[in-house]
Coordinates of C-alpha atoms (C1' of nucleotides) in Angstrom, one line a residue:
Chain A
X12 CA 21.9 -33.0 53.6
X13 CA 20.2 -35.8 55.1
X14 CA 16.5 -37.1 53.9
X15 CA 14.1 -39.6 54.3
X16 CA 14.8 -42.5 52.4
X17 CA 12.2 -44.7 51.7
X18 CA 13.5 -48.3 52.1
X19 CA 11.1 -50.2 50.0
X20 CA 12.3 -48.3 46.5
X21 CA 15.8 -49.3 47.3
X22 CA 14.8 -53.0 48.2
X23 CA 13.0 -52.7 44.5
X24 CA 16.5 -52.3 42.6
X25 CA 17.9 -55.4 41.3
X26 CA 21.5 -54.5 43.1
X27 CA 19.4 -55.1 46.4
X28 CA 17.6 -58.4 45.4
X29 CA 20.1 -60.5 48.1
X30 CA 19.8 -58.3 50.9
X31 CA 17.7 -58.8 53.8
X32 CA 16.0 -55.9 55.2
X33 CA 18.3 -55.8 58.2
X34 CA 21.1 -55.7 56.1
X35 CA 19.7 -52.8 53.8
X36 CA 18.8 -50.8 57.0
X37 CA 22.6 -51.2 58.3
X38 CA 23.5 -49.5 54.8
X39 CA 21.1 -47.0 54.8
X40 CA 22.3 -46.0 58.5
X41 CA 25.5 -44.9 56.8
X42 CA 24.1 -43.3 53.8
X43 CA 23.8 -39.5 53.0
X44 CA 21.2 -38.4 50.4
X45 CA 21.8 -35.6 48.6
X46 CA 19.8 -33.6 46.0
X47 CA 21.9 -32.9 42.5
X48 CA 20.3 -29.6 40.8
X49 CA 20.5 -29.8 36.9
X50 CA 23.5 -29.5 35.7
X51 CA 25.6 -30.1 39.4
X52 CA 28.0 -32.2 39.6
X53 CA 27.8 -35.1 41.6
X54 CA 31.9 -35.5 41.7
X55 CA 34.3 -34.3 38.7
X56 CA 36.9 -36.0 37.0
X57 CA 40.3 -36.3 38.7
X58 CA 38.8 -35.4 42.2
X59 CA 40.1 -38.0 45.0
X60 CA 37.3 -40.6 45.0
X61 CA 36.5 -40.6 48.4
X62 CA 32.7 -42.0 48.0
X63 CA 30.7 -44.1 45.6
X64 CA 27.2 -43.5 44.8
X65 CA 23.9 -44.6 44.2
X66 CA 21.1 -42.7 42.1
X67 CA 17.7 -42.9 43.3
X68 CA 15.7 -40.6 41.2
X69 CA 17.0 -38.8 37.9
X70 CA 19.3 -39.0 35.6
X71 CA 23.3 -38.2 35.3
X72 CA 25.8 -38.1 32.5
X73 CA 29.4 -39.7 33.1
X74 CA 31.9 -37.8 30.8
X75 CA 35.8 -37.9 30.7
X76 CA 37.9 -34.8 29.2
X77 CA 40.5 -35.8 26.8
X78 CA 43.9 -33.8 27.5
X79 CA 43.0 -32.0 23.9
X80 CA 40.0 -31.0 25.1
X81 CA 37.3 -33.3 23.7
X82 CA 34.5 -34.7 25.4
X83 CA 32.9 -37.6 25.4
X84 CA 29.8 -39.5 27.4
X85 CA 31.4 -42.5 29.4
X86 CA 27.5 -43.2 30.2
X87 CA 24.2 -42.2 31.1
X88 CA 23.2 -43.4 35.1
X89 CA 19.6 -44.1 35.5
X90 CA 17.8 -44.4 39.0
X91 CA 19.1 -47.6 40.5
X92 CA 22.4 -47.9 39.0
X93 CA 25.5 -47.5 41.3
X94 CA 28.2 -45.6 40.2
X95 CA 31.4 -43.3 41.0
X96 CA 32.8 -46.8 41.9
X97 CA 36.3 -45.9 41.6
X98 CA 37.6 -48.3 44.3
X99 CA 36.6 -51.2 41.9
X100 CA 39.3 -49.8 39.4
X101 CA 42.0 -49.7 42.4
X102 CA 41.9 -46.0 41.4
X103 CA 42.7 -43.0 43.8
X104 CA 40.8 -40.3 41.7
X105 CA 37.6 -40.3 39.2
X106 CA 38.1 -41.2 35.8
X107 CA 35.1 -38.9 34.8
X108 CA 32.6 -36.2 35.8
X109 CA 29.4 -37.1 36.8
X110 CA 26.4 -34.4 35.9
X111 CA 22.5 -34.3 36.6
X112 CA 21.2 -33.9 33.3
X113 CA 17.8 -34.1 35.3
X114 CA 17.4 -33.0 39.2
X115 CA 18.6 -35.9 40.7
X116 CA 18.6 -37.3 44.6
X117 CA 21.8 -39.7 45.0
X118 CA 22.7 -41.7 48.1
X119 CA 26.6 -41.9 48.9
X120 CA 28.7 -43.7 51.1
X121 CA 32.7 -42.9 52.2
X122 CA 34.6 -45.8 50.3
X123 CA 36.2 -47.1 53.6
X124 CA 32.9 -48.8 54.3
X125 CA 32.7 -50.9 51.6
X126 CA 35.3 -53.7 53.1
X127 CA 32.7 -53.9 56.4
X128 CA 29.6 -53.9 54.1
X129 CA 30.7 -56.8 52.2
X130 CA 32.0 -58.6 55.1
X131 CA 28.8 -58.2 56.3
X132 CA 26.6 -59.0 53.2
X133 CA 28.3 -61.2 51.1
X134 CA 25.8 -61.4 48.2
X135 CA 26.5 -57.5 48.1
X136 CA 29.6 -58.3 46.6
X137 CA 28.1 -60.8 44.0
X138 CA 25.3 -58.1 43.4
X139 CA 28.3 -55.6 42.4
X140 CA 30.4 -57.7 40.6
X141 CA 27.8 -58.2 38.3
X142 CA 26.4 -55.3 37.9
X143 CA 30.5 -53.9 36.9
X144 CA 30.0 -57.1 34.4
X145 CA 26.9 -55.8 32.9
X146 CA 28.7 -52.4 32.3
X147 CA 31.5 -54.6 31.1
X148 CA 29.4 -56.0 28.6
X149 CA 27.7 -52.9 27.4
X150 CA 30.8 -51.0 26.8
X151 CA 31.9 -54.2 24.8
X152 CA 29.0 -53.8 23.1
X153 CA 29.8 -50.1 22.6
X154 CA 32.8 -50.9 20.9
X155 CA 31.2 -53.8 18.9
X156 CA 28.5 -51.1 17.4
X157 CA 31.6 -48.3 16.9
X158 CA 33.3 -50.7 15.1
X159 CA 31.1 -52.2 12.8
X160 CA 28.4 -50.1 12.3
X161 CA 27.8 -46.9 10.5
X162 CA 26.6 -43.7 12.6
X163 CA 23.6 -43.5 11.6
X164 CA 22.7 -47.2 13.2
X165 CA 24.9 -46.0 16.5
X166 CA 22.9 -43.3 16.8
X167 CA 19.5 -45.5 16.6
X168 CA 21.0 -48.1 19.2
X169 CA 21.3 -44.6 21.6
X170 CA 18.3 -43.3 21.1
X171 CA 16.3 -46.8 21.6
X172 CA 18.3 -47.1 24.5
X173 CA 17.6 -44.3 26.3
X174 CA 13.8 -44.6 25.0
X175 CA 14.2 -48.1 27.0
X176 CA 16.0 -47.2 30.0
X177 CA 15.0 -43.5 30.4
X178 CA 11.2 -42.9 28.2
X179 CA 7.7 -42.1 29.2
X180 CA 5.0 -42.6 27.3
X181 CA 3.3 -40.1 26.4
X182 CA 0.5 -39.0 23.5
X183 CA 1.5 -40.1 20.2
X184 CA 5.5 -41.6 21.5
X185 CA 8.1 -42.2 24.0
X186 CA 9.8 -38.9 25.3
X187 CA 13.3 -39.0 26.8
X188 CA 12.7 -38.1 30.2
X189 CA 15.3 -35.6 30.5
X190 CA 17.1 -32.9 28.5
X191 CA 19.5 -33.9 26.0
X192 CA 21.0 -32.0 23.2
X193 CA 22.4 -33.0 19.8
X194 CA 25.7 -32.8 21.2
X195 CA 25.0 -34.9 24.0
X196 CA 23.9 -37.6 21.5
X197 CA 27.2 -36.9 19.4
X198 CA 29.3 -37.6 22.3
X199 CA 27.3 -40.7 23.1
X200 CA 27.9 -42.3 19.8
X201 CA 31.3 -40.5 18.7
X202 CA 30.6 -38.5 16.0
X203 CA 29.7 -34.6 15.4
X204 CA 26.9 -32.6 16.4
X205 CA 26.4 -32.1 12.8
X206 CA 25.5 -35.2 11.6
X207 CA 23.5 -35.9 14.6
X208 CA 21.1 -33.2 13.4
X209 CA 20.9 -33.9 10.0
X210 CA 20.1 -37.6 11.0
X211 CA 17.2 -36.3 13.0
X212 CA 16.5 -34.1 10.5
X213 CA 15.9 -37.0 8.4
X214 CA 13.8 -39.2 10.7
X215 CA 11.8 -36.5 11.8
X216 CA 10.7 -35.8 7.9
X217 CA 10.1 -39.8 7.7
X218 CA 7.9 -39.5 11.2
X219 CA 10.2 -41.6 13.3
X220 CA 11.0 -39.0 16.0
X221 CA 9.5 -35.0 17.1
X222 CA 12.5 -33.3 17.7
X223 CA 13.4 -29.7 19.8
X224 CA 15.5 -28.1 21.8
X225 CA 17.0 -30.5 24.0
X226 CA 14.0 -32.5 23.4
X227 CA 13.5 -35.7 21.7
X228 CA 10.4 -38.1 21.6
X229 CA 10.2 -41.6 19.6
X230 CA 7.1 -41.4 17.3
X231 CA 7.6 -44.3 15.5
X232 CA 9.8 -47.1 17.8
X233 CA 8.8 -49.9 14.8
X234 CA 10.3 -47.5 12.1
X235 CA 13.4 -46.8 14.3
X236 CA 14.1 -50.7 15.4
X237 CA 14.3 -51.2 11.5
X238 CA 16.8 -49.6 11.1
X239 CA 18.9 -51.2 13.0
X240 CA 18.1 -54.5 10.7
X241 CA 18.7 -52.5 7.6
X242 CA 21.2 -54.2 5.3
X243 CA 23.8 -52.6 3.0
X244 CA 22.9 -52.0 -0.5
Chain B
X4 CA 44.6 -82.7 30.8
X5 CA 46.6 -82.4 34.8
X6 CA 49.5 -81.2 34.8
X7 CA 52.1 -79.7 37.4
X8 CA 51.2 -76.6 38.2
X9 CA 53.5 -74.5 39.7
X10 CA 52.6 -72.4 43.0
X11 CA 55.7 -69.4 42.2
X12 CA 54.3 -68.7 39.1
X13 CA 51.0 -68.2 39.9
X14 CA 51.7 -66.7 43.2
X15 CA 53.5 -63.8 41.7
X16 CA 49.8 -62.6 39.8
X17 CA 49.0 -59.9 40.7
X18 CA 45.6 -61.6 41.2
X19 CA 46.4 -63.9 44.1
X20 CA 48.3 -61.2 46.0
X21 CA 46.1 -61.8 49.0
X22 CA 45.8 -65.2 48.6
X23 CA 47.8 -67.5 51.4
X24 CA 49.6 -70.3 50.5
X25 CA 47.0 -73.0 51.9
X26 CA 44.5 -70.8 49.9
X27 CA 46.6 -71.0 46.7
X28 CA 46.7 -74.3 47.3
X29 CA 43.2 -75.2 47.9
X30 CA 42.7 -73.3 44.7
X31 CA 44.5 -74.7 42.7
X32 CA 43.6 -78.3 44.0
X33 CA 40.1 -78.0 41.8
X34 CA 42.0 -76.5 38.8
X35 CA 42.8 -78.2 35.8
X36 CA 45.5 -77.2 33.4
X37 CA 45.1 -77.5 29.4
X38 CA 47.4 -76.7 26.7
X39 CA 46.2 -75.2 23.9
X40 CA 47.8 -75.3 20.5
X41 CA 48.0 -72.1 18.0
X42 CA 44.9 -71.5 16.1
X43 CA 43.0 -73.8 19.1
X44 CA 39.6 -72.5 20.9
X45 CA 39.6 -72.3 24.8
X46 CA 35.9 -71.8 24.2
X47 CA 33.7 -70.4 21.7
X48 CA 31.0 -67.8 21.4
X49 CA 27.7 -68.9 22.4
X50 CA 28.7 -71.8 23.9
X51 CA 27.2 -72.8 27.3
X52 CA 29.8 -70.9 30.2
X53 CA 30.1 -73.8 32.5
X54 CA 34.1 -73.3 33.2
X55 CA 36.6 -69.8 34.0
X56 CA 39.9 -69.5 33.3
X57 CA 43.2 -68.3 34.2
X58 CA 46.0 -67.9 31.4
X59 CA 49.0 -69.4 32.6
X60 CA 51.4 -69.1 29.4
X61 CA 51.2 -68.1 26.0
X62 CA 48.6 -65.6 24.4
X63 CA 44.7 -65.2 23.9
X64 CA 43.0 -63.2 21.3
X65 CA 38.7 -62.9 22.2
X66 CA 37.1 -62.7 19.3
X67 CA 33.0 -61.9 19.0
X68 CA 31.5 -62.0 15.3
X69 CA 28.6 -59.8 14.8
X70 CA 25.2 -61.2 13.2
X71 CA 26.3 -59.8 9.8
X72 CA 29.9 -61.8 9.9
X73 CA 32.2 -59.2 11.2
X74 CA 34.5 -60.2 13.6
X75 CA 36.1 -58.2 16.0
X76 CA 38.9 -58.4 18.6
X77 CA 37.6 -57.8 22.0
X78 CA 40.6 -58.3 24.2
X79 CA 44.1 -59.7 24.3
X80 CA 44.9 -62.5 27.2
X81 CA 47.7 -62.5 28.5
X82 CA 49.5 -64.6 31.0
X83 CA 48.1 -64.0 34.7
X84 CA 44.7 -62.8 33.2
X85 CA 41.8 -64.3 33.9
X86 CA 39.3 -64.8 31.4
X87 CA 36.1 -66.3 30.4
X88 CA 34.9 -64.9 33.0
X89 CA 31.0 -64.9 31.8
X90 CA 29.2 -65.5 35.3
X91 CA 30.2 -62.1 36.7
X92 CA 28.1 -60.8 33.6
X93 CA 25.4 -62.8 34.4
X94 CA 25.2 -64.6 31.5
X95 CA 24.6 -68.3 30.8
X96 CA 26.8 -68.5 27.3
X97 CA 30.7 -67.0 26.7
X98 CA 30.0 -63.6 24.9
X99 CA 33.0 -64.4 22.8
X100 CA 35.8 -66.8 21.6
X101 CA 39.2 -67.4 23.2
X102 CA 41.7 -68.3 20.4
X103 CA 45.2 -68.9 21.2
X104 CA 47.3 -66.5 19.3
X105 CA 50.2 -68.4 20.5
X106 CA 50.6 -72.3 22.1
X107 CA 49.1 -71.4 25.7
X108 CA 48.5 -72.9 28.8
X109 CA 45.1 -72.4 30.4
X110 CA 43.8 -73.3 33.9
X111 CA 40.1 -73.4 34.3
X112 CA 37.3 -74.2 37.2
X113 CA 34.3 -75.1 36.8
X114 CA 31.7 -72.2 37.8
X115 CA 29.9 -73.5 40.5
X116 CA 33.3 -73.5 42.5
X117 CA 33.4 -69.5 42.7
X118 CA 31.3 -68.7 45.5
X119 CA 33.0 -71.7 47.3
X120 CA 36.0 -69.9 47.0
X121 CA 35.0 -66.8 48.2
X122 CA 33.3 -67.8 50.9
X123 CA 36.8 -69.4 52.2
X124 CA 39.0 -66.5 50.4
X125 CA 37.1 -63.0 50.6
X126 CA 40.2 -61.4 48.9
X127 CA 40.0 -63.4 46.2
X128 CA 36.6 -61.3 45.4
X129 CA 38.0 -58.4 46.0
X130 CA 40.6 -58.9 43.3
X131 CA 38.5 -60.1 41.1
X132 CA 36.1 -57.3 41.2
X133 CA 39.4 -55.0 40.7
X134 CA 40.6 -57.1 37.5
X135 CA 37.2 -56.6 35.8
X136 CA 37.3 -53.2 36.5
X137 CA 40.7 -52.8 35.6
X138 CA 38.9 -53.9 32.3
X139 CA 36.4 -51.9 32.4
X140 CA 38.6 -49.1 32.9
X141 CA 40.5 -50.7 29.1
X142 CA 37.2 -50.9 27.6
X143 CA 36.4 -46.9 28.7
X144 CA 39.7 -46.1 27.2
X145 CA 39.1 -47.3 24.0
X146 CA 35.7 -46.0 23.3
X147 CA 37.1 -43.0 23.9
X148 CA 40.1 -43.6 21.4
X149 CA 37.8 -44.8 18.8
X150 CA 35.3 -41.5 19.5
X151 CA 38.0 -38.8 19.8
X152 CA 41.3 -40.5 17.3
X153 CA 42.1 -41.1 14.0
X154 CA 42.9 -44.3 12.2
X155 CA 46.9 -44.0 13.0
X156 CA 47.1 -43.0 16.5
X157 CA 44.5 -45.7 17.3
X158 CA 47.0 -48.5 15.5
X159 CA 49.9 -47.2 17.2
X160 CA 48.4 -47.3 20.5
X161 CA 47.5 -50.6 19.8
X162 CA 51.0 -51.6 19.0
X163 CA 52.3 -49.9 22.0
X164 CA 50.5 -51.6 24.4
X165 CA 51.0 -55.0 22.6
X166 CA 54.7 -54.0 22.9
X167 CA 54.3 -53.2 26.2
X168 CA 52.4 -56.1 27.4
X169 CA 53.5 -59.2 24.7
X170 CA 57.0 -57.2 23.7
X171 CA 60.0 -59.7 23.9
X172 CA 63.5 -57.0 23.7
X173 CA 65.5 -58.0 21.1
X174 CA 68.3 -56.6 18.9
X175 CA 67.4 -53.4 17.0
X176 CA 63.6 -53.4 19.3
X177 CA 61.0 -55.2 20.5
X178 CA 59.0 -57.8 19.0
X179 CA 55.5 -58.7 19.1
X180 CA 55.7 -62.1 20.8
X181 CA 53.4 -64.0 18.8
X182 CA 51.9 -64.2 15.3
X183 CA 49.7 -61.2 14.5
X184 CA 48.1 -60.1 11.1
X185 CA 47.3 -56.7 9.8
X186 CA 43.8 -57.9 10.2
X187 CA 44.4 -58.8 13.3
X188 CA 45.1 -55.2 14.2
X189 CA 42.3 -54.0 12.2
X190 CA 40.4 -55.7 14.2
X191 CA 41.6 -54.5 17.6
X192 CA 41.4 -51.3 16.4
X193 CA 37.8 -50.7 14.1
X194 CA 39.4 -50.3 10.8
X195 CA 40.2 -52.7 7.7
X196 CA 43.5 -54.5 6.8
X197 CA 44.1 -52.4 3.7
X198 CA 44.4 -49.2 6.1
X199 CA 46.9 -50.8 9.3
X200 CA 49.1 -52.0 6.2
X201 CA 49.2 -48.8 4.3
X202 CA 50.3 -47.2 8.0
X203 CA 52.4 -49.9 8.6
X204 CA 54.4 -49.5 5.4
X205 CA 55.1 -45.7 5.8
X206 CA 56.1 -46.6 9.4
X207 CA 58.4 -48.8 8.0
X208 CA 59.7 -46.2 5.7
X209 CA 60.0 -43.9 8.6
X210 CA 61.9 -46.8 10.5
X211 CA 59.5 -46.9 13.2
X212 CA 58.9 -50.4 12.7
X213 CA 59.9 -53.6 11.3
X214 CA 56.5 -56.0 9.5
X215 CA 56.7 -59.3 7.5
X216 CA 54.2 -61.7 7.4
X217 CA 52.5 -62.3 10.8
X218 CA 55.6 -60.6 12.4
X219 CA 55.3 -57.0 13.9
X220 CA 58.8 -55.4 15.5
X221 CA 58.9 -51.3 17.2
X222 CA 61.9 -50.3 15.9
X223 CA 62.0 -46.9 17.7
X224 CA 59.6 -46.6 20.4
X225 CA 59.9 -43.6 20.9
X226 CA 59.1 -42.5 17.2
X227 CA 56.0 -44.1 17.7
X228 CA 55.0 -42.7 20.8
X229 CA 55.2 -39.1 19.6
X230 CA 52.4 -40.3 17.3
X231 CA 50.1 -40.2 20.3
X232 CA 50.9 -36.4 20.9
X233 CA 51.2 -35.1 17.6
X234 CA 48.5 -32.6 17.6
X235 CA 46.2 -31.4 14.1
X236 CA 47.9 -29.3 12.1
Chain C
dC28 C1' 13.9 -7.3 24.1
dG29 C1' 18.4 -8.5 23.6
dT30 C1' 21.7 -12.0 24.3
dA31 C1' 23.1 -16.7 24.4
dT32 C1' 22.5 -21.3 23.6
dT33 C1' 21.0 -24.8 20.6
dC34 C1' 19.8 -26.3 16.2
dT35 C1' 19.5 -26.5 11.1
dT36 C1' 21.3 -26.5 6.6
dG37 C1' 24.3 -25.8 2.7
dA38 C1' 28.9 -26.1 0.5
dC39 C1' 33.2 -28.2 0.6
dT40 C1' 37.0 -31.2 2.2
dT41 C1' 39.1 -35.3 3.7
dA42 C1' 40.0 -39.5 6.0
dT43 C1' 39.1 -43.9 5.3
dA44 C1' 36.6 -47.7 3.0
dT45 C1' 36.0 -50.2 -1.1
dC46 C1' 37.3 -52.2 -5.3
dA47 C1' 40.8 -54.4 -7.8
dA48 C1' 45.0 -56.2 -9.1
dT49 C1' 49.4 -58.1 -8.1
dG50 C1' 53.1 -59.7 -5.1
dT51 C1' 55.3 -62.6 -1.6
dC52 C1' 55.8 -65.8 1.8
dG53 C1' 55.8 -70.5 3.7
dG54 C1' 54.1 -74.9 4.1
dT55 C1' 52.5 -79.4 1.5
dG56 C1' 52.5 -83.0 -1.4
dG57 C1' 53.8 -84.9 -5.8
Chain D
dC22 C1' 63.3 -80.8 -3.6
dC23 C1' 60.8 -77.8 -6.0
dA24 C1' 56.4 -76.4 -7.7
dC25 C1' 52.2 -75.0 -6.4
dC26 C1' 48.6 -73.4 -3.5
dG27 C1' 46.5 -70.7 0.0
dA28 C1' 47.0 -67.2 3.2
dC29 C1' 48.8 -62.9 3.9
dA30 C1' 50.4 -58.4 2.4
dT31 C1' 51.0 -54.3 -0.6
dT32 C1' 49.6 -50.7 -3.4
dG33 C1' 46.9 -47.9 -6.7
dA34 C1' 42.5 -46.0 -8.2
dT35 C1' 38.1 -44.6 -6.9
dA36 C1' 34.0 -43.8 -4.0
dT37 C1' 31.7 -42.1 0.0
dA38 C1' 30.5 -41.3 4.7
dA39 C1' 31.2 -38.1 7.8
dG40 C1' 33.8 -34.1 9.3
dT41 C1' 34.8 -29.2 8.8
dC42 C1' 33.7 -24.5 7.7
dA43 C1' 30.3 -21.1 7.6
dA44 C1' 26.0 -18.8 8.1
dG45 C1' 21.7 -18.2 9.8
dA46 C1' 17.3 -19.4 12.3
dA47 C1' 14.8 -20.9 16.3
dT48 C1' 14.3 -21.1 21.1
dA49 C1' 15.0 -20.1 25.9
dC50 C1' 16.4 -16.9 29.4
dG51 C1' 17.6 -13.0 32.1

DNA sequence: CGTATTCTTGACTTATATCAATGTCGGTGG
DNA sequence: CCACCGACATTGATATAAGTCAAGAATACG
C-alpha cells in the first residue's frame, strides 16, 4: 500500500538531521508505507529479515519468545525510531516480533538498498550508527536498573519512560498514549503481572497514577520521580 | 607507548575483514599501542571520550558503578574487540571503565580520526555498525536471561561463554584464562558473591567445575550445559 | 447478555539477599 | 623465612521481596 508521505515530518526526526532534501526524496522514492492495525504484526520473530523499517505514527512493541515459552518486551518503538534493523546484527532472520500496540503507519525499505543509500548519504550511516548506540546504551541501562534495583523502582523508570517518550497531557496527568496492560509492564521490567498490579494498586491509593483496563495516566510525575531517589531503610 | 604492531594479527579480526592491506596500513599508521598491566584502567567512567580502542591481547572487564556505589560488569573485552567506543553513542564521557582483568595490549585513535577513516574505508563502517550490534544483540540476550532465569542458569551461562570466549584447554578442562572473583561473576550476572559461591561449591561437589581463589576451571562442560535446559520441576 | 480478557487481592511458598562468623590463600615486610 | 595482614571465599542462620496458587471482580466485546 502506497501513501502520501509527507516529507517535512520525516526531515523533523533526528535520524534525518544530515540529510539534504534531495537525498531524503531519493529514500522516500524507494519507500513503501504501510498501515499496521492494532495488534498486526509488522514482521514476527524468526521471519527472513528481508526489510527494515521506520515508524511514523504510533506505537509498536518488540518482543522475543523464549524456547519455554516466556515473553518478554525487547522494546517499545515510538514514531521516529527505525527498527527491524536486522542487517546491523549480520542476522538472516528477526530476533523478535514487532506489534502495533496503537494503529500505526511504518515506512519500509528491502535491505539490499541500504549499501546504495549509504553510499550515497554518508552521514546516513553516522545517523544510524548512533541511533544503534543509543539503543546500546539503554539496554545497558536496562541491565544496570535489573541489576541493582528492586521492581518496584524498575517499574517507575518504565512507566516515567513511556510518560516521556509516549504521554499526553491531559486534565489532571500524563496518559500513556496507547494501550498497555499490566502484563505488558511485567514483561517490560521482568517481573509478574502480579506484582505489577499490586504496585499500581499502591500508587493509585497514594495518588501517583489513575489506573484501568489497559489504561494508565501519571497523576502525580513529582511523587513518582521520588521514588526513584528513595533510599533503603 | 609505540610499539610494533603486527599486520597478521590484526588482519585476521573479524573486524578488518574488508579492510585492504594499504587500508590496514593506513590504519594502523595513526594507532598507538599501550600495555596495560593487571588491575590498570584503559579509561574510566566519566572521563572525557577523546580516544577508541581496539584490544590487541589480554582481557577487559567494563565496569559502570551506579550513583548508590554498586558496581556492575557491563561487558568482557576480548582480544579483536573494539571498545570504548562512546562517539557512536553520542556521548561526550566513557559510560564506563575498562579494567584489565589480565596484562593487555590496547590500540587506541584518537576520535576525530573516525570519520577520516571511513570516508577512505566505507567497510570499515560497515563493520563497525555490525560489531555494535552484534552487541546489542549480547545486551538483548541478557535482559532476557535476567527477566525469564534463575540465579544458576544465569551463572552458568556466564561461565560458558567465558569458557567459550577466554577458555584455555587444559588437562581435566578448560580454564578461565585470567583472574576472576566470585564477585566478579556476581557482577556479570545481577546477583551477590555469597550466591555464585554457594553454586559454585555444589558444582564442585557435582564435579562440574574446579574454583580456588581467583581461579575458575569447567570440569565437564557438558554437565554444565544441561543446566541451561533443565526445565522446572 | 454471556463470554472472554484483564485486573485485583489474599494466602502461601520460595529463591535469593542479608547478616554474621570463620576459614584460607598469597603476598609483604620484619 | 615465617608471621601477619588483607583480600577472597565458604557456609550457616535468618529475613524478605517477589513469585506462585487460587479465587473472584470489573470491564470490554460480540
Amino acid at each position: 500500500m502506497i501513501v502520501a508521505i509527507d516529507r517535512t515530518v520525516i526531515k523533523s526526526f533526528a535520524l534525518f538531521d544530515s540529510l539534504a532534501d534531495d537525498e531524503l526524496d531519493r529514500l522516500l522514492a524507494h519507500a513503501v508505507a504501510r498501515r499496521v492495525p492494532l495488534g498486526g504484526a509488522v514482521f514476527e520473530q524468526g521471519a527472513p529479515a528481508d526489510h527494515f523499517f521506520l515508524l511514523l505514527n504510533g506505537h509498536l512493541k518488540v518482543t522475543q519468545v523464549t524456547e519455554d515459552g516466556q515473553q518478554i518486551i525487547v522494546r517499545v518503538v515510538h514514531p521516529g525510531d527505525l527498527f527491524g534493523f536486522a542487517e546491523a546484527l549480520r542476522r538472516p532472520d528477526y530476533p523478535g516480533s514487532a506489534i502495533a500496540a496503537a494503529e500505526s503507519l511504518v515506512l519500509s525499505w528491502p535491505n539490499d538498498l541500504w549499501p546504495r543509500f549509504v553510499e550515497k548519504s554518508p552521514g546516513l550511516a553516522v545517523s544510524t550508527m548512533q541511533a544503534i548506540g543509543q539503543r546500546l546504551e539503554e539496554a545497558h541501562t536496562r541491565i544496570r536498573e535489573m541489576s541493582t534495583q528492586e521492581v518496584e523502582r524498575r517499574v517507575a523508570q518504565v512507566v516515567l519512560r513511556l510518560a516521556k517518550k509516549a504521554g499526553r497531557s491531559e486534565a489532571g496527568g500524563i496518559r500513556i498514549d496507547f494501550p498497555i496492560s499490566r502484563q505488558d509492564i511485567a514483561e517490560m521490567t521482568g517481573t509478574t503481572l502480579h506484582t505489577v498490579s499490586r504496585i499500581l494498586s499502591a500508587w493509585e491509593a497514594a495518588g501517583l497514577v489513575e489506573g484501568g483496563r489497559q489504561k494508565l495516566k501519571v497523576t502525580n510525575l513529582t511523587g513518582l520521580t521520588e521514588i526513584l531517589t528513595r533510599t533503603k531503610p
